[in-house]
Short mmCIF file of C-alpha atoms and ligand atoms in Angstrom, two decimals:
data_model
loop_
_atom_site.label_atom_id
_atom_site.label_comp_id
_atom_site.label_asym_id
_atom_site.label_seq_id
_atom_site.Cartn_x
_atom_site.Cartn_y
_atom_site.Cartn_z
CA MET A 1 133.79 154.48 70.16
CA LYS A 2 134.99 156.22 73.39
CA LEU A 3 132.93 155.42 76.52
CA ILE A 4 132.89 156.63 80.08
CA VAL A 5 131.48 153.75 82.16
CA THR A 6 130.71 154.80 85.72
CA GLY A 7 130.44 152.13 88.37
CA GLY A 8 132.49 149.81 86.16
CA ALA A 9 134.13 148.08 89.14
CA GLY A 10 130.84 146.78 90.38
CA PHE A 11 129.03 143.65 89.37
CA ILE A 12 127.19 144.58 86.20
CA GLY A 13 129.59 147.33 85.11
CA SER A 14 132.69 144.96 85.29
CA ASN A 15 130.87 142.23 83.31
CA PHE A 16 129.94 145.01 80.79
CA ILE A 17 133.53 146.33 80.47
CA ARG A 18 134.98 142.80 80.00
CA MET A 19 132.40 142.05 77.31
CA ILE A 20 133.10 145.20 75.28
CA LEU A 21 136.90 145.04 75.71
CA THR A 22 136.87 141.44 74.49
CA SER A 23 134.42 142.19 71.56
CA ALA A 24 135.46 142.73 68.02
CA ARG A 25 134.30 146.41 68.00
CA PRO A 26 136.98 148.99 68.67
CA TYR A 27 135.89 150.44 72.10
CA LYS A 28 137.94 152.67 74.40
CA VAL A 29 136.75 152.73 78.02
CA LEU A 30 137.36 154.96 80.96
CA ASN A 31 136.04 153.30 84.07
CA TYR A 32 135.01 156.04 86.56
CA ASP A 33 134.28 154.50 89.89
CA LYS A 34 134.46 155.68 93.56
CA LEU A 35 135.31 152.15 94.81
CA THR A 36 132.69 151.97 97.50
CA TYR A 37 132.40 148.68 99.47
CA ALA A 38 130.72 147.22 96.34
CA GLY A 39 133.39 148.32 93.88
CA ASN A 40 136.20 145.82 93.42
CA PRO A 41 139.30 146.21 91.13
CA GLU A 42 139.67 142.42 91.28
CA ASN A 43 136.65 142.12 89.05
CA LEU A 44 138.67 143.52 86.06
CA ARG A 45 142.11 142.05 86.76
CA ASP A 46 142.11 139.86 83.54
CA VAL A 47 141.31 142.77 81.26
CA GLU A 48 142.76 145.86 82.99
CA ARG A 49 145.99 145.83 80.99
CA ARG A 50 144.33 145.73 77.59
CA SER A 51 144.91 148.74 75.43
CA GLY A 52 141.86 150.97 75.37
CA TYR A 53 141.21 150.61 79.06
CA ASP A 54 141.67 153.23 81.77
CA PHE A 55 140.54 153.70 85.33
CA ILE A 56 139.86 156.75 87.53
CA LYS A 57 138.84 156.54 91.19
CA ALA A 58 136.25 159.27 91.53
CA ASP A 59 132.76 160.13 92.79
CA ILE A 60 130.01 160.91 90.32
CA CYS A 61 128.74 163.44 92.86
CA ASP A 62 132.01 165.38 92.52
CA THR A 63 130.76 167.86 89.84
CA ALA A 64 134.11 169.46 89.20
CA ARG A 65 135.73 166.04 88.68
CA VAL A 66 132.94 164.88 86.40
CA ARG A 67 133.24 168.03 84.31
CA ARG A 68 137.09 167.79 84.09
CA THR A 69 136.87 164.12 83.13
CA VAL A 70 134.13 164.61 80.39
CA SER A 71 135.89 167.71 78.97
CA SER A 72 139.29 166.01 78.72
CA PHE A 73 138.18 162.44 77.64
CA LYS A 74 135.47 163.57 75.17
CA PRO A 75 133.40 160.50 75.24
CA ASP A 76 130.98 159.46 72.51
CA ALA A 77 128.80 158.11 75.30
CA ILE A 78 128.37 157.89 78.99
CA ILE A 79 126.88 154.73 80.64
CA ASN A 80 125.92 155.20 84.20
CA PHE A 81 126.03 151.95 86.20
CA ALA A 82 127.20 153.79 89.36
CA ALA A 83 124.80 153.62 92.18
CA GLU A 84 124.07 152.43 95.71
CA THR A 85 122.16 149.25 94.94
CA HIS A 86 121.16 147.17 97.89
CA VAL A 87 117.57 147.46 99.06
CA ASP A 88 118.22 146.30 102.60
CA ARG A 89 120.99 148.93 103.07
CA SER A 90 118.62 151.58 101.77
CA ILE A 91 116.22 150.59 104.51
CA LEU A 92 118.94 150.95 107.16
CA GLY A 93 119.73 154.44 105.80
CA ALA A 94 118.96 156.12 102.50
CA ALA A 95 121.27 159.19 102.51
CA ASP A 96 123.94 157.67 100.24
CA PHE A 97 121.25 156.39 97.81
CA VAL A 98 119.80 159.91 97.47
CA LYS A 99 123.33 161.33 97.00
CA THR A 100 124.68 158.90 94.42
CA ASP A 101 121.45 157.85 92.59
CA VAL A 102 119.97 161.27 92.41
CA PHE A 103 122.64 164.00 92.83
CA GLY A 104 125.18 161.79 91.02
CA THR A 105 122.80 161.31 88.02
CA HIS A 106 122.25 165.06 88.01
CA ALA A 107 126.05 165.80 87.89
CA LEU A 108 126.44 163.49 84.94
CA LEU A 109 123.44 164.94 83.07
CA GLU A 110 124.85 168.48 83.61
CA ALA A 111 128.20 167.45 82.06
CA VAL A 112 126.45 165.63 79.19
CA LYS A 113 124.49 168.90 78.52
CA GLU A 114 127.56 171.24 78.88
CA PHE A 115 130.03 169.15 76.80
CA LYS A 116 127.31 167.91 74.29
CA VAL A 117 128.05 164.24 74.80
CA PRO A 118 126.23 162.46 71.94
CA ARG A 119 124.71 159.67 74.05
CA TYR A 120 123.90 158.99 77.75
CA ILE A 121 122.57 155.66 78.99
CA GLN A 122 121.06 155.47 82.57
CA ILE A 123 121.15 151.89 83.94
CA SER A 124 118.00 151.54 86.01
CA THR A 125 115.79 148.84 87.36
CA ASP A 126 112.49 147.07 87.34
CA GLU A 127 111.97 148.07 91.02
CA VAL A 128 110.86 151.64 89.96
CA TYR A 129 107.57 150.14 88.91
CA GLY A 130 106.88 148.61 92.34
CA SER A 131 105.27 145.24 92.80
CA THR A 132 102.58 143.42 90.90
CA GLU A 133 100.76 140.19 91.69
CA LYS A 134 99.54 139.78 87.97
CA GLY A 135 100.66 140.81 84.52
CA SER A 136 103.90 142.58 83.57
CA PHE A 137 105.12 146.21 83.56
CA THR A 138 105.62 147.97 80.26
CA GLU A 139 107.81 151.10 79.79
CA THR A 140 104.65 153.33 80.26
CA SER A 141 103.56 151.70 83.50
CA SER A 142 103.38 154.14 86.49
CA LEU A 143 106.37 154.49 88.76
CA VAL A 144 105.44 153.30 92.21
CA PRO A 145 108.72 152.63 93.98
CA ASN A 146 108.41 151.11 97.38
CA SER A 147 111.92 151.13 98.93
CA PRO A 148 114.22 154.11 99.33
CA TYR A 149 116.50 152.49 96.82
CA ALA A 150 113.82 152.10 94.18
CA ALA A 151 112.67 155.74 94.87
CA SER A 152 116.19 157.08 94.40
CA LYS A 153 116.47 155.14 91.07
CA ALA A 154 113.05 156.47 89.95
CA ALA A 155 114.19 160.03 90.71
CA GLY A 156 117.29 159.48 88.46
CA ASP A 157 115.13 158.07 85.73
CA LEU A 158 112.82 161.14 85.87
CA LEU A 159 115.79 163.56 85.73
CA CYS A 160 116.86 161.77 82.54
CA ARG A 161 113.32 162.18 81.09
CA SER A 162 113.25 165.85 82.06
CA TYR A 163 116.68 166.59 80.52
CA PHE A 164 115.55 164.85 77.25
CA VAL A 165 112.30 166.84 77.16
CA THR A 166 113.71 170.21 78.26
CA TYR A 167 117.18 170.28 76.71
CA GLY A 168 116.93 167.56 74.00
CA LEU A 169 119.70 165.64 75.91
CA PRO A 170 120.15 162.22 74.30
CA ALA A 171 119.41 160.15 77.34
CA ILE A 172 118.16 156.57 77.23
CA VAL A 173 116.98 154.54 80.24
CA THR A 174 117.29 150.79 80.60
CA ARG A 175 115.34 148.96 83.25
CA SER A 176 116.46 145.36 83.87
CA SER A 177 115.14 142.71 86.14
CA ASN A 178 117.41 141.00 88.79
CA ASN A 179 120.86 140.17 87.56
CA TYR A 180 122.94 137.23 88.62
CA GLY A 181 126.34 135.72 87.60
CA PRO A 182 130.05 136.09 88.54
CA CYS A 183 131.40 138.96 90.69
CA GLN A 184 128.20 139.96 92.42
CA TYR A 185 128.78 141.27 95.88
CA PRO A 186 127.71 138.65 98.41
CA GLU A 187 125.04 140.71 100.10
CA LYS A 188 122.62 140.04 97.25
CA VAL A 189 120.46 136.93 97.53
CA ILE A 190 122.08 134.55 95.02
CA PRO A 191 125.74 135.03 96.04
CA LEU A 192 124.72 135.27 99.76
CA PHE A 193 122.90 131.93 99.60
CA ILE A 194 125.67 130.22 97.56
CA THR A 195 128.51 131.41 99.80
CA ASN A 196 126.63 130.80 102.96
CA ALA A 197 125.84 127.18 101.72
CA LEU A 198 129.50 126.75 100.85
CA GLU A 199 130.42 127.88 104.39
CA GLY A 200 127.83 125.59 105.90
CA SER A 201 125.84 128.53 107.35
CA SER A 202 122.08 129.09 107.06
CA LEU A 203 120.22 130.75 104.18
CA PRO A 204 118.00 133.54 105.58
CA LEU A 205 114.86 133.37 103.62
CA TYR A 206 112.66 136.49 104.16
CA GLY A 207 108.96 136.14 105.15
CA ASP A 208 107.15 133.17 103.45
CA GLY A 209 109.69 132.84 100.67
CA LYS A 210 107.04 133.22 98.03
CA ASN A 211 108.31 136.53 96.62
CA VAL A 212 109.06 136.32 93.01
CA ARG A 213 111.96 137.80 91.12
CA ASP A 214 112.62 137.70 87.28
CA TRP A 215 116.23 136.53 86.94
CA ILE A 216 118.55 137.59 83.97
CA TYR A 217 122.08 136.40 83.50
CA VAL A 218 124.39 139.27 83.71
CA GLU A 219 125.97 138.76 80.30
CA ASP A 220 122.53 138.85 78.73
CA ASN A 221 121.77 142.13 80.35
CA CYS A 222 125.23 143.51 79.17
CA ARG A 223 124.42 142.48 75.56
CA ALA A 224 121.11 144.28 75.83
CA VAL A 225 122.85 147.39 77.17
CA GLU A 226 125.39 147.37 74.28
CA LEU A 227 122.50 147.00 71.77
CA VAL A 228 120.76 150.01 73.32
CA LEU A 229 124.05 151.94 73.13
CA ARG A 230 124.23 151.29 69.37
CA ARG A 231 120.59 151.19 68.34
CA GLY A 232 118.45 152.61 71.11
CA ARG A 233 116.55 155.90 70.54
CA PRO A 234 117.19 159.00 72.62
CA GLY A 235 114.38 159.67 75.05
CA GLU A 236 113.26 156.09 75.17
CA ILE A 237 113.16 153.63 77.99
CA TYR A 238 113.90 149.90 77.52
CA ASN A 239 112.83 147.11 79.83
CA ILE A 240 115.22 144.16 79.90
CA GLY A 241 113.65 141.09 81.51
CA GLY A 242 115.11 137.60 81.80
CA GLY A 243 111.81 135.89 81.44
CA SER A 244 112.65 133.69 84.39
CA GLU A 245 110.29 134.24 87.26
CA VAL A 246 111.26 132.24 90.36
CA GLU A 247 110.07 132.16 93.87
CA ASN A 248 112.83 132.78 96.52
CA ARG A 249 111.99 129.44 98.31
CA PHE A 250 112.54 127.60 95.04
CA LEU A 251 115.84 129.50 94.42
CA ALA A 252 117.19 128.51 97.86
CA ARG A 253 116.35 124.87 97.28
CA GLU A 254 117.93 124.87 93.80
CA ILE A 255 121.20 126.30 95.14
CA LEU A 256 121.36 123.83 98.02
CA GLU A 257 120.66 120.89 95.48
CA LEU A 258 123.48 122.16 93.16
CA LEU A 259 125.84 122.22 96.03
CA ASP A 260 124.60 118.92 97.54
CA LYS A 261 123.70 120.59 100.80
CA PRO A 262 120.72 119.88 103.09
CA ALA A 263 117.39 121.82 102.80
CA SER A 264 117.66 122.19 106.61
CA LEU A 265 120.06 125.05 105.98
CA ILE A 266 117.13 127.28 104.90
CA LYS A 267 116.02 129.44 107.82
CA LYS A 268 112.87 131.59 107.63
CA VAL A 269 113.59 135.06 109.07
CA CYS A 270 111.41 138.13 109.64
CA ASP A 271 110.32 139.83 106.31
CA ARG A 272 112.01 142.80 104.69
CA PRO A 273 109.95 145.95 105.50
CA GLY A 274 107.92 147.00 102.28
CA HIS A 275 109.06 143.78 100.51
CA ASP A 276 107.90 143.74 96.96
CA ARG A 277 106.04 140.58 96.21
CA ARG A 278 106.68 140.16 92.52
CA TYR A 279 108.63 141.90 89.68
CA SER A 280 107.68 141.15 86.12
CA LEU A 281 108.69 142.97 82.89
CA ASN A 282 107.21 143.11 79.47
CA SER A 283 110.32 143.26 77.28
CA SER A 284 108.72 143.27 73.84
CA LYS A 285 110.26 146.73 73.07
CA ILE A 286 113.91 145.54 73.51
CA LYS A 287 113.01 142.36 71.44
CA LYS A 288 112.07 144.58 68.55
CA LEU A 289 115.58 146.00 68.70
CA GLY A 290 116.79 142.37 68.28
CA PHE A 291 117.47 141.28 71.84
CA SER A 292 116.52 138.02 73.58
CA PRO A 293 118.21 136.48 76.61
CA SER A 294 120.34 133.47 75.71
CA THR A 295 121.04 131.91 79.12
CA ASP A 296 118.37 129.70 80.57
CA PHE A 297 117.95 130.09 84.37
CA GLY A 298 118.93 126.50 85.11
CA ASP A 299 122.24 126.84 83.15
CA GLY A 300 123.02 130.32 84.42
CA LEU A 301 122.47 129.26 88.13
CA ARG A 302 124.63 126.26 87.57
CA LYS A 303 127.43 128.38 85.97
CA THR A 304 127.14 130.89 88.90
CA VAL A 305 127.23 128.32 91.62
CA GLU A 306 130.35 126.84 89.92
CA TRP A 307 131.98 130.27 89.66
CA TYR A 308 131.54 130.98 93.46
CA ARG A 309 132.76 127.41 94.30
CA ASP A 310 135.84 127.84 92.16
CA ASN A 311 136.62 131.41 93.32
CA PRO A 312 136.60 131.29 97.21
CA VAL A 313 139.45 133.88 97.31
CA TRP A 314 137.34 136.41 95.50
CA TRP A 315 134.33 136.21 97.93
CA LYS A 316 136.02 135.27 101.19
CA LYS A 317 137.91 138.62 101.19
CA LEU A 318 134.50 140.32 100.95
CA LYS A 319 132.93 138.50 103.83
CA ASN A 320 135.21 140.59 106.15
CA ALA A 321 134.59 142.26 109.52
CA ASP A 322 132.55 145.18 107.92
CA PHE A 323 130.41 142.65 106.03
CA LYS A 324 129.80 140.60 109.28
CA SER A 325 128.84 143.80 111.12
CA TYR A 326 126.35 144.68 108.36
CA CYS A 327 124.88 141.20 108.63
CA ARG A 328 124.55 141.44 112.32
CA ARG A 329 122.53 144.66 111.91
CA GLN A 330 120.51 143.26 109.11
CA TYR A 331 119.82 139.72 110.18
CA GLY A 332 120.10 140.15 113.92
CA SER A 333 117.11 142.46 113.97
CA ARG A 334 115.24 140.03 111.71
CA ARG A 335 115.69 137.18 114.02
CA LYS A 336 114.37 139.21 116.84
CA GLY A 337 111.17 139.67 114.76
CA GLY A 338 111.43 143.37 114.17
CA ALA A 339 112.31 145.65 111.25
CA ALA A 340 116.01 146.50 111.05
CA LYS A 341 117.09 149.32 113.44
CA LEU A 342 118.01 152.61 111.88
P1 NAD B 401 127.05 147.22 92.42
O1 NAD B 401 126.58 147.62 93.83
O2 NAD B 401 127.69 145.90 92.33
O3 NAD B 401 128.14 148.32 91.90
C1 NAD B 401 127.96 149.66 91.99
C2 NAD B 401 129.31 150.31 91.57
O4 NAD B 401 129.14 151.68 91.49
C3 NAD B 401 130.46 149.99 92.45
O5 NAD B 401 131.56 149.75 91.69
C4 NAD B 401 130.63 151.27 93.22
O6 NAD B 401 131.97 151.48 93.73
C5 NAD B 401 130.24 152.26 92.21
N1 NAD B 401 129.71 153.54 92.88
C6 NAD B 401 128.77 153.67 93.91
N2 NAD B 401 128.65 154.94 94.13
C7 NAD B 401 129.42 155.72 93.36
C8 NAD B 401 129.73 157.08 93.25
N3 NAD B 401 129.12 157.97 93.99
N4 NAD B 401 130.56 157.46 92.27
C9 NAD B 401 131.16 156.52 91.43
N5 NAD B 401 131.04 155.21 91.61
C10 NAD B 401 130.21 154.78 92.54
O7 NAD B 401 125.83 147.32 91.50
P2 NAD B 401 125.36 146.55 90.32
O8 NAD B 401 124.49 145.38 90.78
O9 NAD B 401 126.42 146.23 89.42
O10 NAD B 401 124.29 147.54 89.61
C11 NAD B 401 124.75 148.44 88.52
C12 NAD B 401 123.58 149.24 88.12
O11 NAD B 401 122.53 148.44 87.66
C13 NAD B 401 122.94 150.09 89.23
O12 NAD B 401 122.60 151.34 88.72
C14 NAD B 401 121.67 149.34 89.66
O13 NAD B 401 120.73 150.14 90.10
C15 NAD B 401 121.30 148.71 88.31
N6 NAD B 401 120.54 147.42 88.47
C16 NAD B 401 121.06 146.32 89.13
C17 NAD B 401 120.41 145.19 89.12
C18 NAD B 401 120.93 143.89 89.89
O14 NAD B 401 120.23 142.98 89.92
N7 NAD B 401 122.15 143.97 90.37
C19 NAD B 401 119.14 145.06 88.43
C20 NAD B 401 118.70 146.14 87.78
C21 NAD B 401 119.39 147.34 87.83
O1 TDX B 402 119.04 137.37 102.71
C1 TDX B 402 118.13 137.57 101.87
N1 TDX B 402 117.06 136.77 101.98
C2 TDX B 402 115.99 136.91 101.11
O2 TDX B 402 115.02 136.15 101.15
C3 TDX B 402 118.29 138.63 100.88
C4 TDX B 402 119.42 139.45 100.80
C5 TDX B 402 117.19 138.68 100.02
N2 TDX B 402 116.13 137.82 100.09
C6 TDX B 402 115.01 138.07 99.15
C7 TDX B 402 114.54 139.49 99.01
C8 TDX B 402 114.04 139.51 97.50
O3 TDX B 402 112.76 139.03 97.42
O4 TDX B 402 115.55 137.66 97.85
C9 TDX B 402 115.04 138.56 96.82
C10 TDX B 402 116.17 139.28 96.10
O5 TDX B 402 116.75 140.11 97.05
P1 TDX B 402 118.06 141.03 96.65
O6 TDX B 402 119.11 140.08 96.18
O7 TDX B 402 118.34 141.90 97.78
O8 TDX B 402 117.53 141.74 95.37
P2 TDX B 402 116.28 142.75 95.15
O9 TDX B 402 115.85 143.37 96.49
O10 TDX B 402 115.21 142.09 94.34
O11 TDX B 402 117.01 143.94 94.29
C11 TDX B 402 117.89 143.58 93.23
O12 TDX B 402 117.25 143.62 91.94
C12 TDX B 402 116.95 144.84 91.45
C13 TDX B 402 119.09 144.39 93.19
O13 TDX B 402 119.75 144.40 94.50
C14 TDX B 402 118.88 145.81 92.77
O14 TDX B 402 120.06 146.52 92.74
C15 TDX B 402 118.18 145.74 91.43
O15 TDX B 402 117.75 147.04 91.08
#
């Protein structure tokens, strides 16, 4: 099976590519990635020489490039992981989110339509449903996105739906909960807290720390995406939850315990504007396809902490001058007690 995987140099995309290149099934993969600050070729060093893997540095918003690539590679499926993904950055400025997550998705859908690609998978997120204090979202719950990131992802999902209904385009959407594991860029809470703790710096906990996220180990999400690729039905949406709902303050304490660091490293900072209180997914539909997560949160967090502890070269390069300047904008304004400046 020939796949174009967009955003394959990022966190989930690279874990997905590694999984399929090392699986028994005969996949060929073209990784189509712009290599933004979040794209990292190091993530695939161990598999990049395998036969059946190729890489192209390109933007999904570049319609002509997308068309040329799809027309010459002739994929059996396109899986779109490419996106701007960090909520806090979308609060600082949403333009790149609208470009990539909406216009980029549109460019891919147009190419799928023109070249009659047999399958298209849009990798989306639980954040499109917004926040809920009680119960869990199903695939038919309303879309109530609260951050510019979530709104741009919801727009991409709706474009997929409209192309299915209008043109019969074989689009499927997956909405997973928060992923964690190796190779996640250290702006996201788990790698940020782990690497800050390893450096002996503070863990900035937003607001009262009682916000809840449902964590899924990245390899579990990748298995679910592959299952959807093989057995999902066009026009359908599949929630992929980890079934591990955890408060952020508990998460921070667990990480510090695993690293034998003091709880005094936790520093409460001003809350994220529009901060969703709780995400929770009902995943019975994907369970019916035969999926269940196999990594328990305790084991997954331990493995993740060990991976960052054992791979300082990987993350120290990323915590560079640009990253520090981003942190100053992000956390400096939070310490002063205001929302981040635009
Ligand atoms: P990431 O930020 O680690 O990686 C994104 C990748 O997309 C990078 O390699 C980047 O270079 C590439 N990219 C960005 N803009 C591009 C463009 N215009 N053209 C081509 N490539 C571009 O993201 P991630 O955490 O791996 O997330 C992957 C997908 O999964 C995203 O669509 C995200 O919305 C979704 N998702 C993520 C999570 C999570 O917890 N990380 C949860 C649910 C859904
Ligand atoms: O420094 C921090 N302190 C803190 O308390 C950061 C970065 C985050 N947090 C809190 C905010 C959230 O409640 O931790 C929680 C998780 O934050 P993020 O890692 O930024 O993830 P989240 O906002 O939940 O979004 C993630 O999950 C859904 C991904 O970034 C998205 O791409 C995905 O769609």
